[in-house]
XYZ file of C-alpha atoms in Angstrom:
518
model
C 4.661 19.636 -9.862
C 6.941 20.250 -6.878
C 6.821 19.748 -3.142
C 5.226 22.743 -1.396
C 7.883 24.977 0.113
C 6.891 24.303 3.702
C 8.806 22.971 6.688
C 8.995 19.181 6.457
C 11.180 18.687 9.528
C 9.518 16.768 12.346
C 11.000 16.886 15.837
C 9.956 16.922 19.483
C 9.734 20.723 19.649
C 7.376 20.874 16.668
C 5.226 18.060 18.042
C 4.849 19.741 21.420
C 4.152 23.152 19.838
C 1.446 21.671 17.626
C -0.150 19.943 20.623
C -0.338 23.351 22.324
C -1.884 24.808 19.157
C -4.611 22.168 19.371
C -5.202 22.963 23.042
C -5.675 26.624 22.124
C -7.929 25.713 19.212
C -10.113 23.588 21.487
C -10.243 26.345 24.094
C -11.443 28.771 21.416
C -14.145 26.341 20.246
C -12.478 25.793 16.868
C -12.147 22.730 14.690
C -9.926 21.272 11.978
C -11.010 20.057 8.564
C -9.765 16.495 8.919
C -8.471 14.360 11.775
C -6.722 11.154 10.666
C -6.193 8.430 13.270
C -3.345 6.071 12.406
C 0.004 7.026 10.845
C 0.661 3.959 8.747
C 0.967 4.192 4.982
C -2.802 4.648 4.563
C -3.191 7.321 7.226
C -0.071 9.218 6.187
C -1.226 9.035 2.567
C -4.635 10.444 3.530
C -3.024 13.264 5.516
C -0.841 14.166 2.535
C -3.725 14.048 0.055
C -5.906 16.275 2.231
C -3.172 18.742 3.212
C -2.018 19.078 -0.403
C -5.593 20.071 -1.324
C -5.454 22.899 1.210
C -7.316 21.286 4.111
C -6.404 21.823 7.767
C -5.234 18.338 8.784
C -4.154 16.592 11.968
C -2.528 13.137 11.815
C -2.133 11.211 15.083
C -0.849 7.807 16.100
C -0.763 6.318 19.580
C 2.672 4.884 18.798
C 4.848 6.113 15.949
C 4.881 6.650 12.205
C 4.780 3.215 10.519
C 4.532 1.415 13.860
C 2.050 -1.214 12.665
C 1.610 -3.284 9.529
C 3.278 -0.727 7.259
C 6.780 -1.661 8.468
C 6.284 -5.424 8.280
C 5.718 -5.846 4.534
C 7.941 -7.612 1.996
C 9.084 -4.146 0.880
C 7.644 -4.745 -2.581
C 5.590 -2.381 -4.711
C 3.613 -5.128 -6.411
C 2.264 -4.735 -9.903
C -0.750 -6.927 -9.172
C 0.376 -10.092 -10.947
C -1.006 -12.413 -8.280
C -4.414 -10.788 -8.524
C -4.430 -11.145 -12.281
C -3.835 -14.887 -11.805
C -6.885 -15.083 -9.538
C -9.064 -13.198 -12.034
C -9.158 -9.873 -10.188
C -8.333 -7.705 -13.178
C -9.411 -4.471 -11.473
C -6.988 -4.629 -8.568
C -4.215 -5.839 -10.892
C -4.629 -2.830 -13.199
C -4.825 -0.385 -10.299
C -1.748 -1.883 -8.660
C 0.267 -1.623 -11.870
C -0.718 2.009 -12.320
C 0.025 2.952 -8.711
C 3.361 1.117 -8.832
C 4.337 3.228 -11.838
C 3.413 6.463 -10.030
C 5.501 5.401 -7.031
C 8.526 4.552 -9.132
C 8.434 7.481 -11.550
C 6.915 10.378 -9.574
C 6.253 9.877 -5.880
C 9.405 8.201 -4.623
C 11.837 7.137 -7.356
C 14.640 7.389 -4.791
C 12.938 4.826 -2.549
C 11.603 2.324 -5.125
C 13.697 0.540 -7.732
C 13.297 -2.326 -10.172
C 13.958 -5.752 -8.652
C 14.572 -8.775 -10.886
C 12.510 -11.727 -9.666
C 13.857 -15.047 -10.878
C 11.835 -18.251 -11.000
C 14.099 -21.278 -11.540
C 12.573 -24.088 -13.590
C 13.644 -27.488 -12.236
C 13.063 -30.908 -13.734
C 10.958 -31.962 -10.766
C 8.463 -29.098 -11.088
C 4.973 -29.870 -12.307
C 3.984 -28.738 -15.777
C 1.928 -25.930 -14.220
C 4.891 -24.694 -12.156
C 7.053 -24.805 -15.282
C 4.727 -22.855 -17.567
C 2.355 -20.660 -15.590
C 5.007 -18.211 -14.310
C 5.982 -17.322 -17.877
C 2.345 -16.838 -18.883
C 1.876 -14.637 -15.840
C 4.988 -12.583 -16.546
C 3.851 -11.878 -20.115
C 0.542 -10.694 -18.673
C 2.541 -8.572 -16.243
C 4.332 -6.940 -19.160
C 0.946 -6.070 -20.630
C -0.107 -4.550 -17.290
C 3.048 -2.419 -17.194
C 2.438 -1.152 -20.730
C -1.242 -0.414 -19.992
C -0.209 1.479 -16.851
C 2.146 3.657 -18.904
C 5.251 2.665 -16.929
C 8.395 3.036 -19.027
C 10.493 -0.018 -19.871
C 13.485 1.949 -18.573
C 11.764 1.923 -15.168
C 10.645 -1.708 -15.301
C 12.290 -3.862 -17.992
C 10.207 -6.494 -19.758
C 10.266 -10.084 -18.520
C 12.447 -12.704 -20.184
C 13.579 -16.313 -20.174
C 17.223 -16.838 -19.143
C 19.667 -19.724 -19.043
C 21.009 -21.444 -15.906
C 24.106 -19.182 -15.817
C 22.082 -15.967 -15.412
C 19.789 -17.617 -12.882
C 22.874 -18.325 -10.773
C 24.215 -14.786 -11.264
C 21.001 -13.332 -9.848
C 20.554 -15.944 -7.099
C 23.972 -17.543 -6.415
C 22.725 -20.271 -4.061
C 19.916 -21.468 -6.312
C 19.637 -25.216 -6.701
C 21.522 -26.198 -9.846
C 20.702 -29.908 -9.930
C 17.972 -30.293 -12.529
C 17.993 -26.539 -13.292
C 16.842 -26.148 -16.911
C 16.383 -22.369 -17.184
C 14.607 -19.548 -15.429
C 12.054 -16.782 -15.874
C 12.945 -13.227 -14.874
C 10.303 -10.595 -14.163
C 10.748 -7.094 -12.751
C 8.716 -5.585 -9.947
C 9.180 -2.600 -7.648
C 11.138 -2.938 -4.410
C 11.120 -0.376 -1.637
C 14.400 0.488 -0.008
C 12.317 0.440 3.165
C 8.549 0.507 3.671
C 8.833 2.517 6.896
C 10.974 5.136 5.130
C 8.194 5.587 2.573
C 5.681 6.271 5.350
C 8.026 8.739 7.060
C 8.464 10.557 3.733
C 4.684 10.724 3.316
C 4.237 12.181 6.806
C 6.998 14.722 6.288
C 5.605 15.806 2.925
C 2.189 16.183 4.561
C 3.860 18.361 7.202
C 5.410 20.470 4.429
C 1.860 20.989 3.137
C 0.761 22.195 6.578
C -0.467 19.046 8.317
C 0.138 18.642 12.036
C 1.782 15.250 12.682
C 1.524 14.083 16.290
C 2.993 10.711 17.209
C 2.553 9.042 20.592
C -0.921 10.595 20.737
C -3.752 8.104 21.100
C -7.411 8.436 20.155
C -9.419 7.374 23.191
C -12.708 7.498 21.297
C -13.994 8.987 18.064
C -17.105 9.942 16.145
C -17.465 11.449 12.692
C -16.928 14.954 14.055
C -14.693 14.675 17.128
C -12.203 12.528 19.012
C -10.637 12.531 22.443
C -6.861 12.600 22.061
C -4.368 11.668 24.782
C -0.723 12.745 24.870
C 1.181 9.569 25.785
C 4.632 11.171 26.052
C 4.437 14.562 27.663
C 2.187 16.107 30.272
C -0.382 17.354 27.806
C -3.167 15.193 29.163
C -6.276 14.889 26.985
C -8.263 17.142 24.708
C -11.480 16.780 22.721
C -10.718 17.847 19.161
C -13.568 18.713 16.809
C -13.221 18.097 13.076
C -15.430 18.346 10.023
C -14.414 14.759 9.298
C -12.629 12.045 11.257
C -10.957 9.119 9.480
C -10.131 5.828 11.142
C -7.022 4.506 9.338
C -5.806 2.136 12.041
C -5.707 -1.023 9.919
C -6.122 -4.228 11.896
C -6.985 -2.110 14.960
C -9.919 -0.399 13.177
C -12.470 -2.234 15.319
C -11.055 -0.553 18.410
C -12.215 2.810 17.035
C -15.419 1.569 15.383
C -16.717 -1.691 16.920
C -18.903 -2.337 13.866
C -15.827 -2.867 11.663
C -14.984 -6.525 11.020
C -11.366 -7.123 10.087
C -9.859 -10.575 9.654
C -6.111 -10.326 10.273
C -3.766 -12.459 8.199
C -0.227 -12.900 9.489
C 2.656 -12.561 7.054
C 6.004 -13.742 8.427
C 9.555 -13.146 7.167
C 12.905 -14.532 8.303
C 16.095 -12.430 8.306
C 19.449 -13.887 7.175
C 22.927 -12.623 6.404
C 23.026 -11.872 2.657
C 26.431 -13.545 2.384
C 24.778 -16.860 3.232
C 22.903 -16.548 -0.084
C 25.901 -15.255 -2.036
C 24.740 -11.602 -1.800
C 21.940 -11.997 -4.357
C 20.925 -9.149 -6.649
C 17.645 -10.783 -7.654
C 14.734 -12.227 -5.739
C 14.685 -16.021 -5.882
C 11.071 -17.142 -6.245
C 10.053 -20.673 -5.259
C 6.513 -22.022 -5.820
C 4.617 -23.252 -2.755
C 3.861 -26.955 -3.332
C 0.230 -27.546 -4.283
C -0.502 -23.863 -4.996
C -0.680 -22.207 -8.398
C -0.290 -18.550 -7.367
C 1.622 -18.654 -4.087
C 5.389 -18.322 -3.791
C 8.102 -17.820 -1.212
C 10.886 -15.335 -1.876
C 14.524 -14.693 -1.035
C 14.605 -10.890 -1.106
C 17.810 -8.810 -1.113
C 17.541 -6.257 1.698
C 19.487 -3.309 3.145
C 22.133 -3.659 5.852
C 23.598 -6.739 4.178
C 20.525 -8.837 4.891
C 18.136 -11.097 3.050
C 14.457 -11.567 3.904
C 12.754 -14.896 3.312
C 8.957 -14.819 3.192
C 5.999 -14.930 3.009
C 3.271 -16.701 4.940
C -0.454 -16.019 4.837
C -2.000 -17.400 8.022
C -5.254 -16.668 9.803
C -4.529 -14.711 13.000
C -7.701 -14.711 15.124
C -7.909 -13.471 18.677
C -6.540 -10.350 20.389
C -4.424 -8.175 18.110
C -0.921 -7.580 19.516
C 1.010 -4.379 18.939
C 3.917 -6.388 17.555
C 2.950 -9.807 16.149
C 5.318 -12.746 16.538
C 6.101 -15.439 13.943
C 4.978 -18.930 14.918
C 7.186 -22.013 14.948
C 5.006 -23.563 12.232
C 5.505 -20.554 9.950
C 9.268 -20.677 10.395
C 9.268 -24.385 9.503
C 7.054 -23.704 6.465
C 9.328 -20.977 5.091
C 12.472 -23.061 5.558
C 10.876 -26.087 3.934
C 9.626 -24.203 0.867
C 12.704 -22.096 0.246
C 15.113 -25.009 0.671
C 13.419 -26.699 -2.306
C 15.082 -24.069 -4.492
C 18.522 -23.918 -2.837
C 21.787 -25.786 -3.333
C 22.959 -24.825 0.130
C 20.159 -25.505 2.598
C 19.475 -23.055 5.422
C 18.239 -23.891 8.891
C 17.166 -22.345 12.157
C 20.746 -21.745 13.268
C 21.211 -19.393 10.297
C 18.274 -17.132 11.197
C 19.374 -13.726 12.517
C 15.881 -12.393 13.172
C 12.232 -12.657 12.180
C 9.246 -10.372 11.864
C 5.527 -10.687 11.271
C 2.812 -8.273 10.211
C -0.959 -8.479 10.179
C -2.810 -7.696 6.952
C -6.109 -5.867 7.640
C -8.299 -8.021 5.381
C -12.017 -7.399 5.195
C -13.812 -10.264 6.938
C -16.085 -12.123 4.552
C -16.722 -14.844 7.124
C -15.381 -17.741 5.065
C -12.370 -19.121 3.186
C -8.652 -19.073 3.886
C -7.003 -15.681 4.346
C -4.833 -16.401 1.286
C -8.049 -16.440 -0.756
C -9.611 -13.311 0.743
C -9.812 -10.217 -1.405
C -7.132 -7.530 -1.060
C -9.708 -4.922 -2.052
C -10.108 -1.968 0.272
C -13.354 -0.545 1.596
C -14.327 2.925 2.772
C -17.060 2.630 5.386
C -19.083 5.518 6.812
C -20.615 4.723 10.203
C -23.988 6.017 11.392
C -22.190 8.676 13.446
C -20.253 9.828 10.365
C -16.905 8.251 11.269
C -15.081 7.203 8.094
C -13.031 4.000 8.252
C -10.765 2.676 5.511
C -9.802 -0.996 5.763
C -8.217 -3.643 3.570
C -6.105 -2.786 0.561
C -2.422 -3.054 -0.271
C 0.589 -0.852 0.376
C 1.052 -0.232 -3.348
C -2.435 1.285 -3.605
C -2.122 3.597 -0.603
C -2.268 6.753 -2.787
C -5.493 5.725 -4.519
C -7.040 4.704 -1.202
C -6.121 8.108 0.199
C -7.637 9.969 -2.750
C -10.886 8.034 -2.495
C -11.075 8.500 1.281
C -10.595 12.267 1.086
C -13.150 12.444 -1.724
C -15.618 10.561 0.499
C -14.976 12.935 3.389
C -15.499 16.017 1.235
C -18.679 14.560 -0.237
C -20.046 13.831 3.238
C -19.785 17.436 4.371
C -19.908 19.276 1.048
C -16.676 21.073 1.875
C -14.884 22.597 -1.118
C -11.262 21.686 -1.792
C -8.769 21.526 -4.622
C -8.666 18.359 -6.747
C -6.305 15.551 -5.830
C -2.824 15.928 -7.354
C -0.746 13.375 -5.458
C -0.157 11.450 -8.694
C 2.084 14.391 -9.647
C 3.494 15.219 -6.214
C 6.999 13.932 -5.356
C 7.854 13.229 -1.731
C 10.685 14.837 0.198
C 13.969 13.565 -1.177
C 12.520 12.728 -4.578
C 13.588 15.960 -6.234
C 15.276 19.253 -5.609
C 18.820 20.583 -5.566
C 20.909 18.248 -3.454
C 23.718 19.395 -1.196
C 27.003 17.759 -2.210
C 28.009 14.653 -0.292
C 31.440 14.444 1.347
C 33.760 12.205 -0.625
C 33.860 9.620 2.160
C 30.075 9.361 2.424
C 28.625 5.903 1.694
C 26.455 5.399 -1.369
C 23.581 4.088 0.740
C 22.804 7.642 1.914
C 21.564 8.516 -1.578
C 19.534 5.292 -1.729
C 17.787 6.121 1.551
C 17.488 9.910 1.410
C 17.670 10.864 -2.256
C 18.212 14.588 -2.765
C 18.408 15.077 1.003
C 21.492 12.842 1.432
C 23.931 15.757 1.643
C 21.687 17.598 4.091
C 21.602 14.541 6.351
C 25.369 14.788 6.792
C 25.541 18.588 6.924
C 22.808 18.870 9.584
C 24.242 16.238 11.925
C 24.363 17.219 15.571
C 26.579 14.248 16.341
C 30.336 14.365 15.860
C 31.942 11.878 13.463
C 28.771 11.942 11.311
C 30.042 9.394 8.775
C 31.094 6.824 11.350
C 28.886 3.755 11.660
C 26.586 3.590 14.657
C 28.025 0.174 15.501
C 30.617 -2.135 14.036
C 29.277 -4.013 11.029
C 26.046 -1.960 10.830
C 25.636 0.050 7.619
C 24.046 3.118 9.226
C 25.888 6.362 9.945
C 25.699 8.535 13.047
C 24.362 11.339 10.835
C 21.304 9.187 10.056
C 20.489 8.826 13.748
C 20.762 12.588 14.184
C 18.515 13.223 11.151
C 15.938 10.759 12.502
C 15.578 12.931 15.614
C 15.864 16.405 14.065
C 13.879 15.846 10.862
C 11.943 12.559 10.974
C 10.116 12.821 14.308
C 11.926 10.028 16.180
C 11.192 10.534 19.870
C 12.438 7.285 21.420
C 15.246 4.771 20.981
C 12.740 2.353 19.447
C 11.626 4.989 16.930
C 15.231 5.263 15.727
C 16.228 1.593 15.740
C 12.991 -0.058 14.647
C 11.402 2.385 12.189
C 13.713 5.197 10.986
C 16.278 2.459 10.432
C 15.697 -1.303 10.417
C 18.560 -2.186 12.694
C 16.124 -3.654 15.215
C 15.241 -6.561 12.904
C 18.396 -8.298 14.150
C 18.519 -8.304 17.986
C 22.326 -8.392 18.130
C 22.579 -5.328 15.863
C 19.943 -3.551 17.924
C 21.888 -4.044 21.140
C 25.110 -2.827 19.521
C 23.499 0.342 18.103
C 21.404 1.306 21.137
C 24.090 3.504 22.779
C 24.376 5.597 19.608
C 20.581 5.999 19.506
C 20.565 7.208 23.111
C 23.387 9.625 22.279
C 21.422 11.015 19.337
C 18.335 11.649 21.445
C 20.401 13.435 24.086
C 22.420 15.502 21.604
C 19.361 16.577 19.618
C 17.088 17.357 22.570
C 15.479 20.746 22.251
């Protein structure tokens, strides 16, 4: 199957034109088939599923594509190993299958195999020494059952101290006996995946309107407010309305109970860790299935995570890591390092809130990662919980629920065979001086990114020491719907994760917005 031959480019002109189309539709008393509120990975996935089945779809977000939790993940396409360890075989099998679809069909240019190395030290308990290997063997079985090729995800193995050090150069070598290596999927960037989903939905005919908030909603209508232009408000009717706002779901449907769990990561210079090619995995003391990771990341960075802390109270737009979480991550990860890291080494930090279903008891680390599709008395459909890796399945089930509610006919789901923009197609040739990272971020569109640049010196970096070209900033505005400096720096690229880099690149982002206006 191939991407529908529609226009996938998102820009300010298209957004404003589609807002006017909705105004005219409302004035004529018309309606759309499906309105999706929330343009994170779940909402964008739902919009793509519905639009690819031939439905008339509108996707809105009061901020931007991937503004919320979807950009704050560990950038891993998990195969469900942790859930297998806790006895949740169903979610483990689904995760392994969905991971394979992501890596082999949906976005092979954005997801690659990441070796995860667990060093085995003399001081580890017997459980910490043996259980990872048992789990990795089970993970191999999951991969085989999911039909994912070994060429996509190699089988796990036991390696000697030398290879452990090759994968994770700063690993603690005192008492290092050997290591276990397992392969999982790693996203080049979680926000880039969501942008690709939204653009592919647009190619299938969906209207994608960022910076448009839903003031209120029922199962058949919502009041939408243009937060950027002078469009004001309109009351859009729809056969079905889906609330895909994650941890903010209760703001649309007050009956929804979500218990946010905060996951925090620290950002370091990759050179501090010897530019690792594998993910160093260190067991959390006293826990059998919790680990902290040193994850290789783009832009010459490394992410250290992950916490799982209850986050009650008002839900902020952009969560902040706590001092206790920073101390926890440093303490755990330093157990596995020869060269200890401290607060002075931290370049940045970020935190996201998992939209867990509130069961009313237990630690958030023990709460189920299952998703739920809830239909309110007024017909509003909300989807909460779940994991990034399972976004496609969640989308399929949500659209099926919407169609069943109204009895509307539609084509069957085929997103398990539908590649996203950049995943296939005839690529324009790249200039000889173009950096390799363009292919890693844009796939088959890498040449087009350079050729379409509205900025001069397209292959120059946007700032000294920042591995992002001026052409990428231009493409973010002309094709990926970036409307503000923050859209460019914090979501189309991840420059904003390091404040110093953000400040250095901001003039180039402002230049791109000005050059690409209109």
